[in-house]
Structure formats: C-alpha cells, structure tokens
C-alpha cells in the first residue's frame, strides 16, 4: 500500500498526522486548564468539549495513517467518541454561560443529548444497519483519504442537528452581547470563535474538499480558548453570576457608554424610571429616555472624571420617593469607557428622619413641661410642706407638754408630713442630678468631720425618739467625694435608720479602709427589714418598680435609689444587710484621698441638707 501511494503521499500523510496529533495535544492542554476550574459547571463543560475534540483529532490522525479499511473503521470509532457530542456540548455551554433555562437544565440536557447519543450508538453498530455510513469506496487517485465514505440517513440528520444547535447558540449570544460589559463581550467573542472556526472548516465539504479539515478547526478553537482563559479569565467567572447580581440587586443600576447612551439597566432601575421599559432599542440617548428627569440627565452629562453623589426625589403614585444617586466612571486599562448610575432608595430613611424630628420636638416640649413642673414643685410645694413640718413639730411639743389626749395620733400625722417632705426633697435632688444641675466636683474630705455634721443635722429628729447617734471613724480617714452628694447619701441613710429604730435605740456610723476604698456603714438596732420589704427596695431593681409615694417604703426606696446613684458616680456601690428584729446595716464605698485638694477644713461650707 505504501508503494501504491508513493513517497510524496507518505510525506503528506505523516505531516497531516503530526499536525492532528499536535492539535489533539493543544486541546488536551485546554482541557487541563478547564480542569483547574472544575468547580464551575461551565468549566467542566469546556473540559468535555476539548476532550471530545481531542478524540476527534487523534482519531482522524489514525484515519489518515491507516493502510486498509479495517484500520480506517477502527480510527472512525475513536473519532466518534467525540464527533457526536462536541457541537451539543458547546451549545450546552452557551446555555450555562447565558443562564438560560436554569430551572430545568437537567431535563433539557437529556433532550439535547438524545440525538448525539443515538448517533454514537448507531455508528458503533453501523455494520449491522449502515445508517451512518452506507459503504466505503477506495480512492485510487487521491492521497487522502484512503476511502471515501457514502453517508447514510443518520449522518445527514446529525449534520443538520449540529448546524442547528450552533446557530441556536449564536442566537442566544446576540442579546447578551449588547447588554454586557466590555470584558464579558470579549469572552462571548472567544466562545463564538471556538464554534465558528470548526463550523467554517466543516463547511468546506460543500465546496468539494474531500479532506475533513474540521479537526484543524478545533485546533484553532483550542488555541482561541487557551488565549481566552489566560487573557480574559474566561473560566474564572461567568457572566451568569454577574447578570444575576446585576438583575437582583436592590439598588437601581443604569450603564451608559462614553457617548452618554444608556446601554443596559436592571429591574430596580426600571422601578425608578418606568420609561426605561418603554424604549424598544438600546443603546439610547440618556436625554431622550429620561426626559422627564432633567436634573439627572444634566448631572450625567456634566460629570467629569471622578465619582459624584447627589440626591434625587420623584413622585410615584401618592408617595414621594427619595434616592441617593452615585455616578461613577467605568474604566478599561485606565481609560474611561462609560458611566454607571447607582440609585439607592432612601425613602424609608427620610420618612424615619421626619418622624424622629417630630418625636424630638414633642420630647422637647415634654421636657420643657417637666422643667416647669419641677419648678412648681420646688417653689410652690416644697416651701409650704417645709413650713408645715415646722408647725407640726412645734405643735407636737406643746401637745406633749400639756398632756393633751390623742397626742399619739398627732404624732402619726407629723410622721406622714415629714415623710412627704423627705420624698419631695429626694425628688428635687434626683431632678437636679438628671437635669445636669448637680455637677460632680470631688475633693478630699475628712470623713469624720462630714459625718459629724450630718449627725448634728439629724440630731433633733433622733432626739425626739431618744435615739443615740454615734460615730466610730478614725480622725485621719480621708475620702475623695463631692460634698453635696455625700451629704445627701448620709442624710438619706440616717433618716431611714431613725425611721425604723424604736425609742431608745442606737445608730452607729463607722468606716474602715480597704485598699483604695473606704467602706462607710450606717448600722441600727431597729426592727430590721422583712423579706417582702427587702425585695421591694432592692437596689438592683428598676426605678419604675418603686412603690407609690403613699406606701411607707416609697420615700425610702426613692432615697436609696438616689443614694445608690450618687455612690455609683463616685465609682462605688451601696448595699444592705438586715436581720428582722435585730437591725439593718447599710454600707457604701468611696475612693480614698491622699490629701490633694483637701477641703476638709471647710466642712461647714457644704449644704448639709
């Protein structure tokens, strides 16, 4: 057979075989590049395309090297591992790339690959029915191929099907090409060339070329695909992902080219500008499409290099919609090629802002009313109650001296008046603290002197119940405290102890140093605090849970809350221990003072309450 072909024919055959094997190697390399991105479906499909094309090219190399019909048929079997599937795989890759039929893609794949699978099986069994190749004729005058095949019915069906799926792929790419960015357009061109070149080489059969040049077309496709993968990141991201982000993003996006023509937009942008959907053909001039929003058109056309942000308001139905607009330039290799207008809906934020302003105004009015209310309390209620306390004290002393009947009932009334006055005093102190009128000015104070001053002020009330007040504080214990706040803490604790200590009882104030803190305690041997009462006045409870003023624990609770707050301002805390029937000890902590800024010599200058 070699002598029949001649030396020149052998050289041509060997040259073609080498080229075909090189083409198969190039396609195997592209399959390897695709395998590296195998986590992406489109990359896996690309790998199958290149493997099928490599079988096609290598099988055809064996075909041109064959010396008899048996070898040629074996070579055709190798070719048909890839021939039936390559075009359909490419079309399926286009479907993946464009995001077509995402919901039923698996069922679509079964339909698409039905004919290729049938062709593969029919060629495998061709000797039994000759539906793919009817017969093989020896080419006595031609160098390549050795045999000419007479095509059968299913060969023609498969050829027509291949042209149909390739044409369908081109049609899917057309609308996507016009709506895509420049980098995605380059990827589309690469994929189109990958199918167009083999199709062009295959069409040479119709012009009398007897040699099948289709594998060489796939070799060119392999080179183009490799270039696209390495140069344009063909398989590193798909336009489908970009399209999904573009279409589903909540913000409106409008893409414009360098001529200020609208190229594309998403559904959210059409929600802002319904006129976008009325324009049938794009690109379209922004001024013509958005003629109803001249302020936006002016901003777009006047934009210079750099980002620009501006507000935009538009009436829609019965509601005024507010948007924050961001106009950015799109660059390719450092050159501006277009603009992107981003529209963020801030209507809810604007409406919340109006509601907050209304609430702030109402709160300001309520706060002003509160200030007026406390002014009335301070001037029109406190002073009359203070006078009433003085009068009841004088009258009580006279009733006791004259032995008037029912003097004890009057003493009960006197206690209620004093409790009310104490509650008003605490309320005013709390108001001044919350309103910022009490300024925290800590200085160094001699604790013994401050406590003695508080005892002196409480002495009259304690004397009425023959209660003994004593202090056990070292003369050198210094604390760093705000004098006015410290006086209020001591006043409340002493008043509370006197109230719950029986006639002839004792109250003792002590202090011990513990590191950088001084623990001050007020201990009485009164009735103690019952469990239910202790729960009612617990210091970690919310202020709103304070009992009503008419309750006997109301003023105590209020005073303790205020004392605890002032102790906290000093960086300390306040707590109590109580045994019913044996007495109660209230304790609080203050920071020690080294004597800097000592104001202990002016104890009497503070407000003793």
Short mmCIF file of N, CA and C in Angstrom, two decimals, residues 83-242:
data_model
loop_
_atom_site.label_atom_id
_atom_site.label_comp_id
_atom_site.label_asym_id
_atom_site.label_seq_id
_atom_site.Cartn_x
_atom_site.Cartn_y
_atom_site.Cartn_z
N UNK A 83 -17.06 13.10 18.02
CA UNK A 83 -17.81 13.76 16.96
C UNK A 83 -19.28 14.01 17.32
N UNK A 84 -20.03 13.05 17.86
CA UNK A 84 -21.46 13.30 18.08
C UNK A 84 -21.75 14.36 19.14
N UNK A 85 -20.81 14.58 20.06
CA UNK A 85 -21.13 15.37 21.27
C UNK A 85 -20.56 16.78 21.28
N UNK A 86 -19.54 17.07 20.45
CA UNK A 86 -18.81 18.33 20.61
C UNK A 86 -19.72 19.53 20.38
N UNK A 87 -20.47 19.55 19.30
CA UNK A 87 -21.32 20.70 19.00
C UNK A 87 -22.41 20.89 20.05
N UNK A 88 -23.01 19.79 20.50
CA UNK A 88 -24.06 19.89 21.52
C UNK A 88 -23.49 20.34 22.86
N UNK A 89 -22.28 19.86 23.19
CA UNK A 89 -21.64 20.33 24.41
C UNK A 89 -21.37 21.83 24.35
N UNK A 90 -20.97 22.31 23.19
CA UNK A 90 -20.73 23.76 23.05
C UNK A 90 -22.03 24.53 23.26
N UNK A 91 -23.13 24.04 22.67
CA UNK A 91 -24.42 24.70 22.85
C UNK A 91 -24.86 24.67 24.31
N UNK A 92 -24.63 23.55 24.98
CA UNK A 92 -24.97 23.47 26.40
C UNK A 92 -24.12 24.44 27.22
N UNK A 93 -22.87 24.65 26.81
CA UNK A 93 -22.02 25.63 27.49
C UNK A 93 -22.57 27.04 27.31
N UNK A 94 -23.09 27.33 26.13
CA UNK A 94 -23.72 28.64 25.89
C UNK A 94 -24.92 28.82 26.82
N UNK A 95 -25.70 27.76 26.99
CA UNK A 95 -26.86 27.82 27.88
C UNK A 95 -26.40 28.13 29.31
N UNK A 96 -25.33 27.47 29.75
CA UNK A 96 -24.80 27.74 31.10
C UNK A 96 -24.27 29.17 31.20
N UNK A 97 -23.57 29.60 30.17
CA UNK A 97 -22.92 30.91 30.18
C UNK A 97 -23.94 32.04 30.23
N UNK A 98 -25.06 31.87 29.52
CA UNK A 98 -26.07 32.93 29.46
C UNK A 98 -27.13 32.80 30.55
N UNK A 99 -27.12 31.68 31.28
CA UNK A 99 -28.11 31.49 32.33
C UNK A 99 -29.48 31.07 31.83
N UNK A 100 -29.53 30.51 30.62
CA UNK A 100 -30.81 30.09 30.04
C UNK A 100 -31.30 28.81 30.71
N UNK A 101 -32.62 28.73 30.88
CA UNK A 101 -33.29 27.52 31.37
C UNK A 101 -32.68 27.00 32.66
N UNK A 102 -32.43 27.89 33.59
CA UNK A 102 -31.78 27.47 34.85
C UNK A 102 -32.64 26.51 35.65
N UNK A 103 -33.96 26.64 35.55
CA UNK A 103 -34.84 25.82 36.37
C UNK A 103 -35.00 24.39 35.88
N UNK A 104 -34.79 24.14 34.61
CA UNK A 104 -35.00 22.78 34.07
C UNK A 104 -33.84 22.38 33.15
N UNK A 105 -32.64 22.74 33.54
CA UNK A 105 -31.48 22.50 32.69
C UNK A 105 -31.14 21.01 32.57
N UNK A 106 -31.34 20.25 33.63
CA UNK A 106 -31.03 18.81 33.57
C UNK A 106 -31.95 18.10 32.59
N UNK A 107 -33.24 18.42 32.62
CA UNK A 107 -34.17 17.81 31.67
C UNK A 107 -33.85 18.25 30.24
N UNK A 108 -33.44 19.51 30.10
CA UNK A 108 -33.07 19.99 28.77
C UNK A 108 -31.84 19.26 28.24
N UNK A 109 -30.89 18.96 29.12
CA UNK A 109 -29.69 18.23 28.71
C UNK A 109 -30.04 16.85 28.17
N UNK A 110 -31.01 16.18 28.81
CA UNK A 110 -31.43 14.86 28.33
C UNK A 110 -31.97 14.96 26.91
N UNK A 111 -32.76 15.99 26.65
CA UNK A 111 -33.34 16.17 25.31
C UNK A 111 -32.25 16.50 24.30
N UNK A 112 -31.35 17.41 24.66
CA UNK A 112 -30.32 17.86 23.73
C UNK A 112 -29.38 16.72 23.33
N UNK A 113 -29.02 15.87 24.28
CA UNK A 113 -28.03 14.83 24.01
C UNK A 113 -28.66 13.51 23.53
N UNK A 114 -29.96 13.52 23.30
CA UNK A 114 -30.61 12.30 22.80
C UNK A 114 -30.10 11.94 21.41
N UNK A 115 -30.06 12.90 20.47
CA UNK A 115 -29.59 12.62 19.10
C UNK A 115 -28.10 12.29 19.09
N UNK A 116 -27.21 13.05 19.77
CA UNK A 116 -25.80 12.67 19.79
C UNK A 116 -25.58 11.26 20.35
N UNK A 117 -26.30 10.90 21.42
CA UNK A 117 -26.14 9.56 21.97
C UNK A 117 -26.60 8.50 20.97
N UNK A 118 -27.70 8.79 20.25
CA UNK A 118 -28.18 7.85 19.25
C UNK A 118 -27.17 7.68 18.11
N UNK A 119 -26.55 8.79 17.67
CA UNK A 119 -25.55 8.72 16.61
C UNK A 119 -24.35 7.89 17.06
N UNK A 120 -23.93 8.08 18.32
CA UNK A 120 -22.78 7.30 18.83
C UNK A 120 -23.09 5.81 18.80
N UNK A 121 -24.26 5.43 19.26
CA UNK A 121 -24.64 4.00 19.29
C UNK A 121 -24.81 3.46 17.88
N UNK A 122 -25.43 4.25 17.00
CA UNK A 122 -25.63 3.79 15.63
C UNK A 122 -24.31 3.61 14.89
N UNK A 123 -23.35 4.50 15.14
CA UNK A 123 -22.05 4.32 14.48
C UNK A 123 -21.33 3.11 15.05
N UNK A 124 -21.49 2.87 16.34
CA UNK A 124 -20.85 1.72 16.97
C UNK A 124 -21.37 0.42 16.36
N UNK A 125 -22.62 0.45 15.94
CA UNK A 125 -23.26 -0.75 15.35
C UNK A 125 -23.53 -0.57 13.86
N UNK A 126 -22.76 0.26 13.21
CA UNK A 126 -23.05 0.61 11.81
C UNK A 126 -23.01 -0.60 10.87
N UNK A 127 -22.16 -1.58 11.16
CA UNK A 127 -22.03 -2.74 10.29
C UNK A 127 -23.34 -3.52 10.20
N UNK A 128 -24.20 -3.35 11.18
CA UNK A 128 -25.44 -4.11 11.19
C UNK A 128 -26.54 -3.45 10.37
N UNK A 129 -26.47 -2.09 10.23
CA UNK A 129 -27.59 -1.40 9.57
C UNK A 129 -27.15 -0.35 8.56
N UNK A 130 -25.91 0.17 8.64
CA UNK A 130 -25.35 1.15 7.70
C UNK A 130 -26.18 2.45 7.64
N UNK A 131 -26.69 2.87 8.81
CA UNK A 131 -27.46 4.12 8.86
C UNK A 131 -26.58 5.36 8.94
N UNK A 132 -25.34 5.18 9.37
CA UNK A 132 -24.42 6.33 9.44
C UNK A 132 -23.56 6.38 8.17
N UNK A 133 -22.88 5.30 7.87
CA UNK A 133 -22.11 5.19 6.63
C UNK A 133 -22.64 3.99 5.85
N UNK A 134 -23.14 4.26 4.62
CA UNK A 134 -23.72 3.18 3.83
C UNK A 134 -22.63 2.24 3.28
N UNK A 135 -21.52 2.81 2.79
CA UNK A 135 -20.42 2.00 2.28
C UNK A 135 -19.17 2.85 2.20
N UNK A 136 -18.03 2.18 1.92
CA UNK A 136 -16.74 2.84 1.84
C UNK A 136 -16.13 2.55 0.47
N UNK A 137 -15.71 3.59 -0.24
CA UNK A 137 -15.15 3.45 -1.58
C UNK A 137 -13.66 3.78 -1.55
N UNK A 138 -12.85 2.90 -2.13
CA UNK A 138 -11.40 3.12 -2.18
C UNK A 138 -11.08 4.25 -3.15
N UNK A 139 -10.25 5.22 -2.67
CA UNK A 139 -9.80 6.33 -3.50
C UNK A 139 -8.49 5.94 -4.18
N UNK A 140 -8.57 5.51 -5.40
CA UNK A 140 -7.35 5.07 -6.08
C UNK A 140 -6.51 6.24 -6.55
N UNK A 141 -7.10 7.38 -6.78
CA UNK A 141 -6.36 8.52 -7.31
C UNK A 141 -5.97 9.54 -6.24
N UNK A 142 -6.63 9.50 -5.07
CA UNK A 142 -6.39 10.52 -4.03
C UNK A 142 -5.39 10.03 -3.00
N UNK A 143 -4.63 10.94 -2.47
CA UNK A 143 -3.68 10.60 -1.41
C UNK A 143 -4.40 10.46 -0.07
N UNK A 144 -5.28 11.39 0.22
CA UNK A 144 -6.03 11.42 1.47
C UNK A 144 -7.45 11.85 1.12
N UNK A 145 -8.48 11.14 1.61
CA UNK A 145 -8.39 9.95 2.48
C UNK A 145 -8.24 8.68 1.64
N UNK A 146 -7.94 7.61 2.33
CA UNK A 146 -7.76 6.34 1.63
C UNK A 146 -9.10 5.83 1.10
N UNK A 147 -10.16 6.06 1.87
CA UNK A 147 -11.50 5.65 1.47
C UNK A 147 -12.43 6.86 1.54
N UNK A 148 -13.35 6.89 0.61
CA UNK A 148 -14.43 7.87 0.64
C UNK A 148 -15.67 7.20 1.20
N UNK A 149 -16.30 7.87 2.18
CA UNK A 149 -17.49 7.30 2.82
C UNK A 149 -18.75 7.81 2.14
N UNK A 150 -19.69 6.91 1.92
CA UNK A 150 -21.01 7.28 1.42
C UNK A 150 -21.92 7.42 2.64
N UNK A 151 -22.40 8.67 2.87
CA UNK A 151 -23.12 8.98 4.11
C UNK A 151 -24.53 8.41 4.09
N UNK A 152 -24.94 7.98 5.29
CA UNK A 152 -26.28 7.46 5.45
C UNK A 152 -27.24 8.50 6.02
N UNK A 153 -28.46 8.05 6.31
CA UNK A 153 -29.52 8.95 6.78
C UNK A 153 -29.16 9.62 8.10
N UNK A 154 -28.66 8.86 9.05
CA UNK A 154 -28.37 9.44 10.36
C UNK A 154 -27.15 10.35 10.34
N UNK A 155 -26.26 10.18 9.37
CA UNK A 155 -25.15 11.13 9.24
C UNK A 155 -25.69 12.50 8.86
N UNK A 156 -26.65 12.50 7.89
CA UNK A 156 -27.24 13.77 7.46
C UNK A 156 -28.08 14.40 8.57
N UNK A 157 -28.79 13.53 9.34
CA UNK A 157 -29.57 14.06 10.47
C UNK A 157 -28.64 14.72 11.49
N UNK A 158 -27.53 14.05 11.77
CA UNK A 158 -26.60 14.60 12.76
C UNK A 158 -25.96 15.89 12.27
N UNK A 159 -25.62 15.93 10.97
CA UNK A 159 -25.03 17.15 10.42
C UNK A 159 -26.00 18.32 10.53
N UNK A 160 -27.25 18.09 10.16
CA UNK A 160 -28.27 19.14 10.28
C UNK A 160 -28.45 19.56 11.73
N UNK A 161 -28.45 18.60 12.65
CA UNK A 161 -28.62 18.90 14.08
C UNK A 161 -27.45 19.75 14.60
N UNK A 162 -26.23 19.43 14.15
CA UNK A 162 -25.06 20.20 14.58
C UNK A 162 -25.18 21.66 14.17
N UNK A 163 -25.55 21.88 12.88
CA UNK A 163 -25.71 23.26 12.42
C UNK A 163 -26.82 23.97 13.17
N UNK A 164 -27.87 23.24 13.52
CA UNK A 164 -28.99 23.85 14.25
C UNK A 164 -28.59 24.29 15.65
N UNK A 165 -27.86 23.44 16.40
CA UNK A 165 -27.50 23.82 17.77
C UNK A 165 -26.46 24.94 17.77
N UNK A 166 -25.57 24.93 16.79
CA UNK A 166 -24.58 26.01 16.73
C UNK A 166 -25.26 27.34 16.41
N UNK A 167 -26.20 27.32 15.47
CA UNK A 167 -26.94 28.54 15.14
C UNK A 167 -27.74 29.02 16.36
N UNK A 168 -28.34 28.09 17.10
CA UNK A 168 -29.09 28.46 18.31
C UNK A 168 -28.18 29.12 19.33
N UNK A 169 -26.96 28.60 19.45
CA UNK A 169 -26.01 29.20 20.38
C UNK A 169 -25.68 30.63 19.99
N UNK A 170 -25.48 30.86 18.69
CA UNK A 170 -25.21 32.22 18.23
C UNK A 170 -26.36 33.15 18.57
N UNK A 171 -27.59 32.67 18.38
CA UNK A 171 -28.77 33.49 18.66
C UNK A 171 -28.89 33.82 20.14
N UNK A 172 -28.50 32.90 21.02
CA UNK A 172 -28.53 33.19 22.45
C UNK A 172 -27.51 34.25 22.84
N UNK A 173 -26.41 34.29 22.13
CA UNK A 173 -25.35 35.24 22.47
C UNK A 173 -25.68 36.67 22.05
N UNK A 174 -26.50 36.83 21.00
CA UNK A 174 -26.71 38.18 20.44
C UNK A 174 -27.27 39.15 21.47
N UNK A 175 -28.43 38.87 22.14
CA UNK A 175 -28.95 39.86 23.11
C UNK A 175 -28.03 40.05 24.30
N UNK A 176 -27.34 38.99 24.70
CA UNK A 176 -26.44 39.11 25.84
C UNK A 176 -25.24 39.98 25.50
N UNK A 177 -24.79 39.88 24.26
CA UNK A 177 -23.62 40.68 23.85
C UNK A 177 -23.91 42.17 23.98
N UNK A 178 -25.09 42.60 23.55
CA UNK A 178 -25.40 44.03 23.57
C UNK A 178 -25.64 44.55 24.98
N UNK A 179 -26.00 43.67 25.91
CA UNK A 179 -26.28 44.12 27.28
C UNK A 179 -25.09 43.96 28.21
N UNK A 180 -24.00 43.36 27.71
CA UNK A 180 -22.88 43.03 28.59
C UNK A 180 -21.82 44.11 28.59
N UNK A 181 -20.98 44.06 29.64
CA UNK A 181 -19.84 44.97 29.71
C UNK A 181 -18.77 44.54 28.71
N UNK A 182 -17.75 45.36 28.60
CA UNK A 182 -16.74 45.12 27.57
C UNK A 182 -15.99 43.82 27.81
N UNK A 183 -15.63 43.52 29.06
CA UNK A 183 -14.87 42.31 29.35
C UNK A 183 -15.70 41.07 29.06
N UNK A 184 -17.01 41.11 29.35
CA UNK A 184 -17.87 39.97 29.07
C UNK A 184 -18.05 39.80 27.57
N UNK A 185 -18.11 40.91 26.83
CA UNK A 185 -18.21 40.82 25.37
C UNK A 185 -17.00 40.10 24.79
N UNK A 186 -15.84 40.35 25.34
CA UNK A 186 -14.64 39.66 24.84
C UNK A 186 -14.76 38.16 25.08
N UNK A 187 -15.30 37.77 26.20
CA UNK A 187 -15.48 36.35 26.48
C UNK A 187 -16.48 35.73 25.50
N UNK A 188 -17.53 36.47 25.18
CA UNK A 188 -18.52 35.96 24.22
C UNK A 188 -17.88 35.76 22.85
N UNK A 189 -17.05 36.72 22.43
CA UNK A 189 -16.36 36.60 21.13
C UNK A 189 -15.48 35.36 21.10
N UNK A 190 -14.79 35.08 22.20
CA UNK A 190 -13.92 33.89 22.26
C UNK A 190 -14.75 32.63 22.09
N UNK A 191 -15.88 32.53 22.79
CA UNK A 191 -16.73 31.34 22.69
C UNK A 191 -17.34 31.20 21.30
N UNK A 192 -17.73 32.31 20.69
CA UNK A 192 -18.29 32.25 19.34
C UNK A 192 -17.24 31.78 18.34
N UNK A 193 -16.03 32.30 18.46
CA UNK A 193 -14.95 31.86 17.56
C UNK A 193 -14.66 30.38 17.74
N UNK A 194 -14.75 29.88 18.99
CA UNK A 194 -14.49 28.47 19.25
C UNK A 194 -15.43 27.55 18.49
N UNK A 195 -16.64 28.02 18.20
CA UNK A 195 -17.60 27.21 17.44
C UNK A 195 -17.60 27.56 15.96
N UNK A 196 -17.34 28.83 15.64
CA UNK A 196 -17.44 29.28 14.25
C UNK A 196 -16.32 28.71 13.38
N UNK A 197 -15.10 28.62 13.93
CA UNK A 197 -13.97 28.17 13.12
C UNK A 197 -14.15 26.70 12.69
N UNK A 198 -14.45 25.74 13.61
CA UNK A 198 -14.69 24.36 13.15
C UNK A 198 -15.87 24.26 12.18
N UNK A 199 -16.90 25.07 12.43
CA UNK A 199 -18.06 25.06 11.53
C UNK A 199 -17.66 25.53 10.14
N UNK A 200 -16.81 26.55 10.07
CA UNK A 200 -16.33 27.05 8.78
C UNK A 200 -15.48 26.01 8.06
N UNK A 201 -14.61 25.35 8.78
CA UNK A 201 -13.77 24.32 8.17
C UNK A 201 -14.62 23.14 7.69
N UNK A 202 -15.64 22.80 8.47
CA UNK A 202 -16.50 21.69 8.08
C UNK A 202 -17.31 22.01 6.85
N UNK A 203 -17.68 23.29 6.68
CA UNK A 203 -18.49 23.68 5.52
C UNK A 203 -17.75 23.55 4.20
N UNK A 204 -16.41 23.36 4.25
CA UNK A 204 -15.64 23.20 3.02
C UNK A 204 -16.01 21.91 2.30
N UNK A 205 -16.63 20.96 3.03
CA UNK A 205 -17.14 19.75 2.36
C UNK A 205 -18.11 20.11 1.25
N UNK A 206 -18.88 21.19 1.46
CA UNK A 206 -19.90 21.57 0.49
C UNK A 206 -19.28 22.17 -0.79
N UNK A 207 -17.98 22.50 -0.70
CA UNK A 207 -17.30 23.09 -1.86
C UNK A 207 -16.35 22.10 -2.53
N UNK A 208 -16.51 20.81 -2.28
CA UNK A 208 -15.76 19.78 -2.99
C UNK A 208 -14.48 19.35 -2.33
N UNK A 209 -14.15 19.87 -1.14
CA UNK A 209 -12.94 19.43 -0.44
C UNK A 209 -13.21 18.06 0.16
N UNK A 210 -12.35 17.10 -0.18
CA UNK A 210 -12.57 15.72 0.29
C UNK A 210 -11.92 15.43 1.63
N UNK A 211 -10.95 16.25 2.02
CA UNK A 211 -10.28 16.06 3.30
C UNK A 211 -11.08 16.77 4.39
N UNK A 212 -11.31 16.08 5.52
CA UNK A 212 -12.05 16.67 6.65
C UNK A 212 -11.10 17.58 7.43
N UNK A 213 -11.34 18.88 7.29
CA UNK A 213 -10.48 19.85 7.98
C UNK A 213 -11.07 20.29 9.33
N UNK A 214 -12.19 19.68 9.71
CA UNK A 214 -12.83 20.08 10.97
C UNK A 214 -11.91 19.94 12.18
N UNK A 215 -11.12 18.85 12.31
CA UNK A 215 -10.22 18.76 13.47
C UNK A 215 -9.24 19.91 13.55
N UNK A 216 -8.79 20.39 12.34
CA UNK A 216 -7.87 21.54 12.37
C UNK A 216 -8.60 22.78 12.87
N UNK A 217 -9.92 22.85 12.57
CA UNK A 217 -10.72 23.95 13.11
C UNK A 217 -10.80 23.89 14.63
N UNK A 218 -10.94 22.67 15.16
CA UNK A 218 -10.95 22.53 16.61
C UNK A 218 -9.59 22.88 17.21
N UNK A 219 -8.53 22.63 16.46
CA UNK A 219 -7.20 23.03 16.94
C UNK A 219 -7.12 24.55 17.10
N UNK A 220 -7.67 25.25 16.09
CA UNK A 220 -7.72 26.72 16.20
C UNK A 220 -8.59 27.12 17.38
N UNK A 221 -9.71 26.41 17.58
CA UNK A 221 -10.58 26.71 18.72
C UNK A 221 -9.84 26.53 20.04
N UNK A 222 -9.05 25.45 20.11
CA UNK A 222 -8.28 25.22 21.34
C UNK A 222 -7.34 26.35 21.64
N UNK A 223 -6.67 26.85 20.58
CA UNK A 223 -5.75 27.99 20.78
C UNK A 223 -6.53 29.23 21.23
N UNK A 224 -7.69 29.46 20.60
CA UNK A 224 -8.51 30.62 20.97
C UNK A 224 -9.00 30.50 22.41
N UNK A 225 -9.44 29.30 22.80
CA UNK A 225 -9.91 29.10 24.17
C UNK A 225 -8.78 29.30 25.18
N UNK A 226 -7.61 28.77 24.87
CA UNK A 226 -6.47 28.94 25.77
C UNK A 226 -6.15 30.42 25.94
N UNK A 227 -6.19 31.15 24.83
CA UNK A 227 -5.96 32.60 24.88
C UNK A 227 -7.02 33.29 25.74
N UNK A 228 -8.29 32.88 25.57
CA UNK A 228 -9.36 33.50 26.35
C UNK A 228 -9.24 33.19 27.83
N UNK A 229 -8.84 31.95 28.16
CA UNK A 229 -8.70 31.58 29.57
C UNK A 229 -7.57 32.35 30.22
N UNK A 230 -6.44 32.47 29.52
CA UNK A 230 -5.26 33.11 30.11
C UNK A 230 -5.34 34.64 30.03
N UNK A 231 -6.03 35.15 29.02
CA UNK A 231 -6.04 36.61 28.82
C UNK A 231 -7.28 37.28 29.40
N UNK A 232 -8.45 36.65 29.28
CA UNK A 232 -9.71 37.29 29.68
C UNK A 232 -10.41 36.58 30.83
N UNK A 233 -9.68 35.70 31.55
CA UNK A 233 -10.29 34.99 32.68
C UNK A 233 -11.60 34.31 32.27
N UNK A 234 -11.55 33.61 31.13
CA UNK A 234 -12.77 33.06 30.55
C UNK A 234 -13.51 32.15 31.52
N UNK A 235 -12.79 31.35 32.28
CA UNK A 235 -13.44 30.39 33.17
C UNK A 235 -13.30 30.76 34.64
N UNK A 236 -12.87 31.95 34.94
CA UNK A 236 -12.72 32.35 36.35
C UNK A 236 -14.01 32.94 36.90
N UNK A 237 -14.81 33.53 36.07
CA UNK A 237 -16.15 33.94 36.49
C UNK A 237 -17.03 33.92 35.24
N UNK A 238 -18.29 33.69 35.44
CA UNK A 238 -19.20 33.62 34.31
C UNK A 238 -20.09 34.84 34.29
N UNK A 239 -20.51 35.29 33.11
CA UNK A 239 -21.45 36.41 33.03
C UNK A 239 -22.77 36.11 33.73
N UNK A 240 -23.09 34.81 33.87
CA UNK A 240 -24.32 34.47 34.57
C UNK A 240 -24.31 35.03 35.99
N UNK A 241 -23.18 34.85 36.68
CA UNK A 241 -23.08 35.38 38.05
C UNK A 241 -23.21 36.88 38.05
N UNK A 242 -22.52 37.55 37.10
CA UNK A 242 -22.61 39.00 37.04
C UNK A 242 -24.02 39.45 36.68
#
